[in-house]
Short mmCIF file of C-alpha atoms in Angstrom, two decimals:
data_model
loop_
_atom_site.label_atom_id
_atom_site.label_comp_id
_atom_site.label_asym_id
_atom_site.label_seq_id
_atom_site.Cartn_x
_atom_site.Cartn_y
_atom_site.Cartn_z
CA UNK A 139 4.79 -2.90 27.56
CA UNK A 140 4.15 -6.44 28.10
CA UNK A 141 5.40 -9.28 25.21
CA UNK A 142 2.05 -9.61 23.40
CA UNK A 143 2.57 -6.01 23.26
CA UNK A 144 6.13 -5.50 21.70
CA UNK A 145 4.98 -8.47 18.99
CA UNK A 146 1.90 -6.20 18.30
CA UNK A 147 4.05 -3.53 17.95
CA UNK A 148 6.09 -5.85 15.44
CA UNK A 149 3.07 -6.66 13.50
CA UNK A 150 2.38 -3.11 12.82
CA UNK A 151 5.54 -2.15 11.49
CA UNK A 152 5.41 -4.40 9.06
CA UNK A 153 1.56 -3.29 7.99
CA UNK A 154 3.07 0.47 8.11
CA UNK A 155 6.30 -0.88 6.04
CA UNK A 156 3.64 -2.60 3.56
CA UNK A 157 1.13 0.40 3.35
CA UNK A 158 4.01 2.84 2.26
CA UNK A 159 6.24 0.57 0.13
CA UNK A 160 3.10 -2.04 -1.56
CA UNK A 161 1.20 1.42 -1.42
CA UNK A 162 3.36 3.04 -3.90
CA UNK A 163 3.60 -0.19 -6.07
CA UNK A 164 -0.35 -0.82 -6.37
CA UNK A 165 -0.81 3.17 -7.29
CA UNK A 166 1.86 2.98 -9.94
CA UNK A 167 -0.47 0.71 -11.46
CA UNK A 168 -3.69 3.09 -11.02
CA UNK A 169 -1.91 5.90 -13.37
CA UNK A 170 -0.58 2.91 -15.57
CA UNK A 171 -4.09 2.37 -16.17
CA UNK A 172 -5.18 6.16 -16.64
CA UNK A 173 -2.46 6.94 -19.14
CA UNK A 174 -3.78 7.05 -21.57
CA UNK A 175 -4.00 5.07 -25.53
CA UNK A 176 -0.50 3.49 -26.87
CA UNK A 177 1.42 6.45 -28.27
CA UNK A 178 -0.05 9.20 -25.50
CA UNK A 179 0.87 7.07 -22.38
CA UNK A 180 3.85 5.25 -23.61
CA UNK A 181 6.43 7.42 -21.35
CA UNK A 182 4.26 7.73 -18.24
CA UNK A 183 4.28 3.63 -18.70
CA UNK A 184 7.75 3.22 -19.41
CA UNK A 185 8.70 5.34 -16.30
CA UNK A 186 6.20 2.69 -14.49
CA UNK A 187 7.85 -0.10 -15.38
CA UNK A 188 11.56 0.97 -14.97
CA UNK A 189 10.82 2.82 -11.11
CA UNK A 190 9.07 -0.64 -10.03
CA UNK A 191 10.71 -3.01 -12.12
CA UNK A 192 13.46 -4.16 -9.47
CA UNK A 193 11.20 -4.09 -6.31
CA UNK A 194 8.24 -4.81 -7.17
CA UNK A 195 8.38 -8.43 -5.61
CA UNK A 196 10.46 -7.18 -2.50
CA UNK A 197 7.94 -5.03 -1.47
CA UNK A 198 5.42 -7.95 -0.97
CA UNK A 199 7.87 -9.19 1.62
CA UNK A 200 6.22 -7.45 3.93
CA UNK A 201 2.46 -8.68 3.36
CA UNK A 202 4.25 -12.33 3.96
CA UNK A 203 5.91 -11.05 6.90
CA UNK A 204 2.77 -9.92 8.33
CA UNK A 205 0.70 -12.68 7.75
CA UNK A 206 3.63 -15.17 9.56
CA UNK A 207 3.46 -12.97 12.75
CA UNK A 208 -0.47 -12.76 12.72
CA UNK A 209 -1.05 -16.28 12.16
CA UNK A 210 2.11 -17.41 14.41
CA UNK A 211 1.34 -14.92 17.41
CA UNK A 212 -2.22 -14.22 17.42
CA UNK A 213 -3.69 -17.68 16.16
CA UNK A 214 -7.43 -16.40 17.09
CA UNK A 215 -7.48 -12.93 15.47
CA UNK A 216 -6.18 -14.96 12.40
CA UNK A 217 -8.67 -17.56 12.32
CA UNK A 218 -11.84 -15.04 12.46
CA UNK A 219 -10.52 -13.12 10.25
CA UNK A 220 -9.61 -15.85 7.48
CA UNK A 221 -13.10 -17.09 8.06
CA UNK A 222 -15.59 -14.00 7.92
CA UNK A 223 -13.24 -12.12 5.32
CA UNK A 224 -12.10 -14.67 2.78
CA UNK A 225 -14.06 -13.40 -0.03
CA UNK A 226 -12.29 -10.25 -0.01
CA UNK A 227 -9.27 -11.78 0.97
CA UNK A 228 -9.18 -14.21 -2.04
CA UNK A 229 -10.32 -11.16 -4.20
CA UNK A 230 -6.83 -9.94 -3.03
CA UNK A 231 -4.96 -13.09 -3.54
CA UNK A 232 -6.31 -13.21 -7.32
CA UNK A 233 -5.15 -9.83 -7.76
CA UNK A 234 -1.93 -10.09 -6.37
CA UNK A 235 -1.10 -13.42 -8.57
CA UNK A 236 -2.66 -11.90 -12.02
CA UNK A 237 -0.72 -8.55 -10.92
CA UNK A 238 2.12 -9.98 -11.01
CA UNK A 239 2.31 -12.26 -13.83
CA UNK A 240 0.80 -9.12 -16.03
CA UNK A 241 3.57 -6.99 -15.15
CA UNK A 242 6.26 -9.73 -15.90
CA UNK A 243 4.77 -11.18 -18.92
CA UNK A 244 4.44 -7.72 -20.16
CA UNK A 245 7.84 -7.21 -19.57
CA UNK A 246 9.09 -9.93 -21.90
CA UNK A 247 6.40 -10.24 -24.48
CA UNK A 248 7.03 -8.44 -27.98
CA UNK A 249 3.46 -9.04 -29.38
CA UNK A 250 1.77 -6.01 -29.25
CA UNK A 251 -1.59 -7.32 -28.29
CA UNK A 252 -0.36 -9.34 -25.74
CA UNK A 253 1.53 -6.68 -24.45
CA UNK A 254 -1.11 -4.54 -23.46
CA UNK A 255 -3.97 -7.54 -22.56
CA UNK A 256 -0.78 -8.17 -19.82
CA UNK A 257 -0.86 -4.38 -19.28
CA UNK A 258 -4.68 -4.41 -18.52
CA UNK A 259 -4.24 -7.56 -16.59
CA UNK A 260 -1.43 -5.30 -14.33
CA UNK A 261 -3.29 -1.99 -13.90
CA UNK A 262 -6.57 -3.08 -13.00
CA UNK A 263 -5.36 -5.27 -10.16
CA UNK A 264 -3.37 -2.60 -9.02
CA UNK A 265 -6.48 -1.24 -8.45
CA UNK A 266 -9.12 -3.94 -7.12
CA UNK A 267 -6.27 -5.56 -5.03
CA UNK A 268 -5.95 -2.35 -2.57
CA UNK A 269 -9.35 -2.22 -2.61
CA UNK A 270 -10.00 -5.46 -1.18
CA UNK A 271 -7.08 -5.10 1.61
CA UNK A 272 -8.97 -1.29 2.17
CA UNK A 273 -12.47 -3.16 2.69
CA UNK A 274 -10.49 -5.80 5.11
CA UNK A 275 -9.04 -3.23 6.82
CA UNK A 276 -12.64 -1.49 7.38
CA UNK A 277 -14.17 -5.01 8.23
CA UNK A 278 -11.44 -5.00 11.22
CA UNK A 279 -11.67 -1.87 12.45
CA UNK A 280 -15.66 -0.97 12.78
CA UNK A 281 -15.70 -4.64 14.54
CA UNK A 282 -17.67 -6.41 12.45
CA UNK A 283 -15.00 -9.58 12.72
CA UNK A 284 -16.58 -11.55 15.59
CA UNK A 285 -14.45 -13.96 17.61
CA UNK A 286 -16.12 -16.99 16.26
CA UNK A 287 -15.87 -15.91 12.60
CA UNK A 288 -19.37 -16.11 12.17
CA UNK A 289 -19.70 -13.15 10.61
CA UNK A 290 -21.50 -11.85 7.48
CA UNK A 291 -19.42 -12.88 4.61
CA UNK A 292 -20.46 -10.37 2.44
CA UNK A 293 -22.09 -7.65 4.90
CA UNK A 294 -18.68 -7.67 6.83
CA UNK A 295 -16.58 -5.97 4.41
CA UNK A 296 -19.43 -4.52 1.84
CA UNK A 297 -20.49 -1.69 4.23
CA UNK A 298 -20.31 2.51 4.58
CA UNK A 299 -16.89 1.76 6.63
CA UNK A 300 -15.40 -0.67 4.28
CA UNK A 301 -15.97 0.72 1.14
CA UNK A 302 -14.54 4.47 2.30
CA UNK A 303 -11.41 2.20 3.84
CA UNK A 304 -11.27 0.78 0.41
CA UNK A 305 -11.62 3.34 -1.85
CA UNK A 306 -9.13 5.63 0.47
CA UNK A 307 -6.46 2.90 0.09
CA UNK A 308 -6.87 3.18 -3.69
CA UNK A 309 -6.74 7.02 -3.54
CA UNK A 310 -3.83 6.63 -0.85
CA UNK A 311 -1.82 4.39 -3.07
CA UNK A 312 -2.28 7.15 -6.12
CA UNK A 313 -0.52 9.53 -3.81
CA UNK A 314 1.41 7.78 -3.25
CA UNK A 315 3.26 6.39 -6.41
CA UNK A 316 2.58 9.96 -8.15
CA UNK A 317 5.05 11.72 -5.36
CA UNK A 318 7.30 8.50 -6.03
CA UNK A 319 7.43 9.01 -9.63
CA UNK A 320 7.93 12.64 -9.93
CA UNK A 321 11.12 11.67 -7.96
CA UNK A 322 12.07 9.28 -10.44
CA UNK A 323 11.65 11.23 -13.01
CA UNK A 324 13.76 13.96 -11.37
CA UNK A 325 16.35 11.05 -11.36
CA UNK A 326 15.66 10.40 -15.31
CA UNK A 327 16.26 14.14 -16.07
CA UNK A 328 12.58 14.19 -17.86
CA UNK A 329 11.30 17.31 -17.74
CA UNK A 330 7.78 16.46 -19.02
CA UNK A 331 7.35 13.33 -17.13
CA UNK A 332 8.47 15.50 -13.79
CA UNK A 333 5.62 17.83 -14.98
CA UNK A 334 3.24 15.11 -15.98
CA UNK A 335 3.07 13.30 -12.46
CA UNK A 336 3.81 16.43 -10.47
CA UNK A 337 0.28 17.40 -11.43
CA UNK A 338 -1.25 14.66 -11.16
CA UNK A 339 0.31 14.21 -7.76
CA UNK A 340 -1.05 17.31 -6.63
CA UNK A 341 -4.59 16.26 -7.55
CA UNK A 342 -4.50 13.05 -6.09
CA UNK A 343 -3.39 14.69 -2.82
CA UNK A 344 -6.27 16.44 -3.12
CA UNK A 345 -8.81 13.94 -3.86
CA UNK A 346 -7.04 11.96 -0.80
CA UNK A 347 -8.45 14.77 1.35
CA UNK A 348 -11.40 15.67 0.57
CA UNK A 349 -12.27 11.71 0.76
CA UNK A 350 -10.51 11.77 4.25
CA UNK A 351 -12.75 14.75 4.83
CA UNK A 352 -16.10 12.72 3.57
CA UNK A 353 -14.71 10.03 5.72
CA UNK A 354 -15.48 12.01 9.25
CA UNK A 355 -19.18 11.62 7.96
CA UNK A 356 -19.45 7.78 7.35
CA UNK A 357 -16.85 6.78 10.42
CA UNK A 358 -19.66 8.92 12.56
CA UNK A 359 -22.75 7.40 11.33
CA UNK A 360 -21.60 3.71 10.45
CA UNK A 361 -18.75 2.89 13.20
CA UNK A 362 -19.12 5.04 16.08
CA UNK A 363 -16.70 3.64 18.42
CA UNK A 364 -13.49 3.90 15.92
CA UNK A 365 -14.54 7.42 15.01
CA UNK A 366 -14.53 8.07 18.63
CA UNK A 367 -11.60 6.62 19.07
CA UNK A 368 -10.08 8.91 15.92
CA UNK A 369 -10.57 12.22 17.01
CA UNK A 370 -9.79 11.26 20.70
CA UNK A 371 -6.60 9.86 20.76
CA UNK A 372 -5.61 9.17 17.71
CA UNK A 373 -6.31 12.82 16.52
CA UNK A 374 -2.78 13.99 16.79
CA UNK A 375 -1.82 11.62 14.76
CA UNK A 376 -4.63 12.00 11.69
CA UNK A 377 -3.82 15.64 12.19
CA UNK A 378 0.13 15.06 11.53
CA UNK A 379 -1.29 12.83 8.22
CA UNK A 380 -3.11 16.06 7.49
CA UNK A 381 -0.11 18.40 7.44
CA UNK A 382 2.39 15.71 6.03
CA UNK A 383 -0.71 15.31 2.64
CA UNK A 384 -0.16 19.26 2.92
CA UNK A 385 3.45 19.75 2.91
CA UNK A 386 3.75 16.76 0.27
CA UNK A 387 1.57 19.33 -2.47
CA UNK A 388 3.00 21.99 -0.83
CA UNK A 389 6.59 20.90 -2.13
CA UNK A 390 5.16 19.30 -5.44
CA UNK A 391 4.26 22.46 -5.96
CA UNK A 392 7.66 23.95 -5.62
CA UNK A 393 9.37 20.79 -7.47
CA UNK A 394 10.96 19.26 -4.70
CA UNK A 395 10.63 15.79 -5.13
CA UNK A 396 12.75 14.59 -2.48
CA UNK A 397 10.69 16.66 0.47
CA UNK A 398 7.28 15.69 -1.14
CA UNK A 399 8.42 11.84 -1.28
CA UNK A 400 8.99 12.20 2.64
CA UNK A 401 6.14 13.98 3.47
CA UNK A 402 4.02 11.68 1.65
CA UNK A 403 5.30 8.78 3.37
CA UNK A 404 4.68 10.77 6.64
CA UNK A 405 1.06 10.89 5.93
CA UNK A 406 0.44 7.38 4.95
CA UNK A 407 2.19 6.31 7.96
CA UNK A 408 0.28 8.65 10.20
CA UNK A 409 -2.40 7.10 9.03
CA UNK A 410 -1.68 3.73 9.47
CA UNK A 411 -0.61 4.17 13.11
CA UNK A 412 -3.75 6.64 14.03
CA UNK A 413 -5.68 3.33 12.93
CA UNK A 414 -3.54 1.41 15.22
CA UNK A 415 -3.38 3.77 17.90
CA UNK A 416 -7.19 3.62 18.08
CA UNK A 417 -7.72 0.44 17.84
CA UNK A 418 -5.42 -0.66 20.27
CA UNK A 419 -5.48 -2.48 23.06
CA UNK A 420 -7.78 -4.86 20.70
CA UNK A 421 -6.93 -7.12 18.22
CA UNK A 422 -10.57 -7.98 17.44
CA UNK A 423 -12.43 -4.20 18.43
CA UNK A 424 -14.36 -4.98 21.32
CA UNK A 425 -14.22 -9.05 22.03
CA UNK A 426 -10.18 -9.53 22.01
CA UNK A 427 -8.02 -7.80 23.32
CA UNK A 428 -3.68 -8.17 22.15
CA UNK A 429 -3.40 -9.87 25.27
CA UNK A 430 -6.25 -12.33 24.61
CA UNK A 431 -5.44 -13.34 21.31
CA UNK A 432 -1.36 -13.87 22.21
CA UNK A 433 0.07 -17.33 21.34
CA UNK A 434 1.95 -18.96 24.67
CA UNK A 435 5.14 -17.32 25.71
CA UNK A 436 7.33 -19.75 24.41
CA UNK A 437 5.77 -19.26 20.98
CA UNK A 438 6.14 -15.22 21.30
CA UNK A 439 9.49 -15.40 22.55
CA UNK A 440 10.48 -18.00 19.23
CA UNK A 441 8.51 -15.27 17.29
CA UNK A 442 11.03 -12.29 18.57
CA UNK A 443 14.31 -14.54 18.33
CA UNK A 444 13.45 -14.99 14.08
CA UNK A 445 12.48 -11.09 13.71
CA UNK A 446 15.66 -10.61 14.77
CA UNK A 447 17.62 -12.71 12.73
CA UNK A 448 15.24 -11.80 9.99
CA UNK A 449 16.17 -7.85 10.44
CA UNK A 450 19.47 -9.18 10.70
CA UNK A 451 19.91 -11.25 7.43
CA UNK A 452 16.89 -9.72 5.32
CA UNK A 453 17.08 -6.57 6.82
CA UNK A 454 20.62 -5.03 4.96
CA UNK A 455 19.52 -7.29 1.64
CA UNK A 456 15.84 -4.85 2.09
CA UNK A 457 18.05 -1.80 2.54
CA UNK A 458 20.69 -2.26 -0.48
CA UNK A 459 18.15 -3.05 -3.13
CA UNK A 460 16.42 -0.02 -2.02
CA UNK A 461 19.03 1.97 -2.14
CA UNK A 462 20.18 0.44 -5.62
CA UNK A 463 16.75 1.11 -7.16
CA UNK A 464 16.98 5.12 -5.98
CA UNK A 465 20.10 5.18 -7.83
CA UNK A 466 18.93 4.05 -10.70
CA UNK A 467 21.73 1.22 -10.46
CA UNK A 468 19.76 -1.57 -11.35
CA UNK A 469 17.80 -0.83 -14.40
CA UNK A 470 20.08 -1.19 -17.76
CA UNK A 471 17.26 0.20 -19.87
CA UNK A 472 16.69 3.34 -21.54
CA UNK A 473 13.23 5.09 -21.18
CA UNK A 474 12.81 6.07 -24.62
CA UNK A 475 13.73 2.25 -25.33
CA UNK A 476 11.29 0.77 -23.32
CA UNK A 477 8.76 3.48 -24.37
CA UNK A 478 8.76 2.68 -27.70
CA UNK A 479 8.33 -1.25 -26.68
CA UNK A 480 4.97 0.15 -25.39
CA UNK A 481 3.80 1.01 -28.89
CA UNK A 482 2.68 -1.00 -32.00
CA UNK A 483 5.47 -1.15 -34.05
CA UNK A 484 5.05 0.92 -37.48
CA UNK A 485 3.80 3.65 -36.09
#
């Protein structure tokens, strides 16, 4: 493994990091959004707000982290991409921003209007914002980034291959966050919320696969040389996804939160890397390779010394508010409290 290698292999930790963590925050939103009027999904949004209320911000460490290495070691790959993909990229940025200042003005207003206009605001672009990075993502991978960034600024990410990437990262995220909440719940001692996202878990999981299924159809006719790539040598990988997206229902269905919070995370990441796996040795499919695209050595080696001392200093910060947040050590709010802050008052 050579140094524009190892950075590579940086860069996707962090994009596997982001997918799992960011993943679970963006579908929390999704079943925000599908629970339901005031009074019916005031719980289910209450549980929302608590399990993400502490990390929410942390996990978009990662998307920052990502875009320093890109940009920093592989100035060319960055620069093609910005260009051809900023429209979905900005569609992102938009939804990041108004995600984020829904969920915290929601947090603090009392109005009840407000409250869920800020709610809206929060749950849709949990939705479009995945989207968008799932369209990237499929703009990337079927090639259709030239080197120059001349490409189609709308045809480039508005395609067969994007829009399956995009609506599998929505679908994904759902999984996600469901497994993740049924957990929390577990934590909470809520019997019917437990119930309530265990099912729903189970449903996305399924959804998850037969889209991954559908997928096989679209990769084959749209971008021939990443499905190749797929079910050559990536396929051990997409078929560990496969039985991790198993074993996660699998142990929903015998209310094991813990196992089916693993699991889950075991699929996503397979994922993630079989897209890496068979994508790799390019950084641009077809017209740059890792090597290509590298920054000069002194640059990489720079790059390396700060990871460290990023994993060094961040790294243990990362690792305690995560922990913190399982416990349930950082949250001095009751559910039923915030629940009923989730309905007009007087009824």
């Amino acid at each position: 493994m050579n140094l524009a290698d190892l950075v590579a292999l940086v860069l996707w930790l962090g994009v596997s990091a982001y997918a799992v963590l960011g993943g679970a925050d963006f579908g929390s939103g999704f079943w925000d959004l599908t629970a339901g009027g005031a009074q019916r999904g005031a719980r289910p949004r209450a549980l929302v707000d608590l399990a993400i209320g502490s990390v929410w911000e942390a996990n978009h460490v990662w998307l920052i982290f990502c875009l320093v290495v890109l940009w920093t070691a592989f100035p060319p790959a960055f620069v093609a991409i910005m260009t051809t993909l900023f429209v979905p990229l900005m569609i992102a940025v938009i939804g990041i921003l108004l995600r984020g200042s829904g969920f915290a003005f929601r947090h603090v207003t009392r109005e009840f209007g407000a409250r869920r206009a800020f709610g809206v605001a929060f749950a849709v672009s949990s939705i479009v914002t995945p989207f968008a990075m799932g369209t990237i993502a499929g703009a990337i991978a079927s090639g259709r980034v030239p080197l120059d960034g001349s490409g189609d600024q709308m045809t480039s990410w508005i395609n067969p291959t994007s829009v399956f990437a995009g609506v599998l990262a929505v679908a994904t995220c759902s999984f996600l966050a469901a497994t993740f909440l049924v957990d929390e719940a577990r934590h909470r001692d809520d019997a019917g919320l437990v119930e309530y996202f265990r099912r729903r878990g189970i449903g996305a999981g399924i959804a998850t696969g037969v889209l991954a299924l559908v997928g096989i159809v679209v990769l084959r006719g749209d971008a021939e040389w990443l499905f190749d790539r797929l079910v050559g040598r990536a396929l051990p990988l997409l078929i560990l996804s496969g039985l991790g997206g198993l074993g996660a229902m699998w142990a929903l269905h015998r209310l094991r939160p813990a196992l089916a919070r693993v699991l889950a995370v075991v699929a996503v990441g397979a994922v993630v890397w079989g897209w890496g796996v068979a994508q790799y040795d390019y950084m641009l499919p077809t017209t740059l390779t890792i090597e290509e695209a590298a920054a000069p050595s002194g640059t990489m080696w720079a790059l390396v010394g700060v990871v460290v001392l990023a994993v060094l200093i961040v790294g243990p910060a990362l690792w305690l508010l995560l922990s913190l947040s399982q416990q349930n050590r950082l949250e001095t709010e009751d559910l039923s409290e915030v629940a009923a802050e989730n309905v007009p008052h007087g009824r």
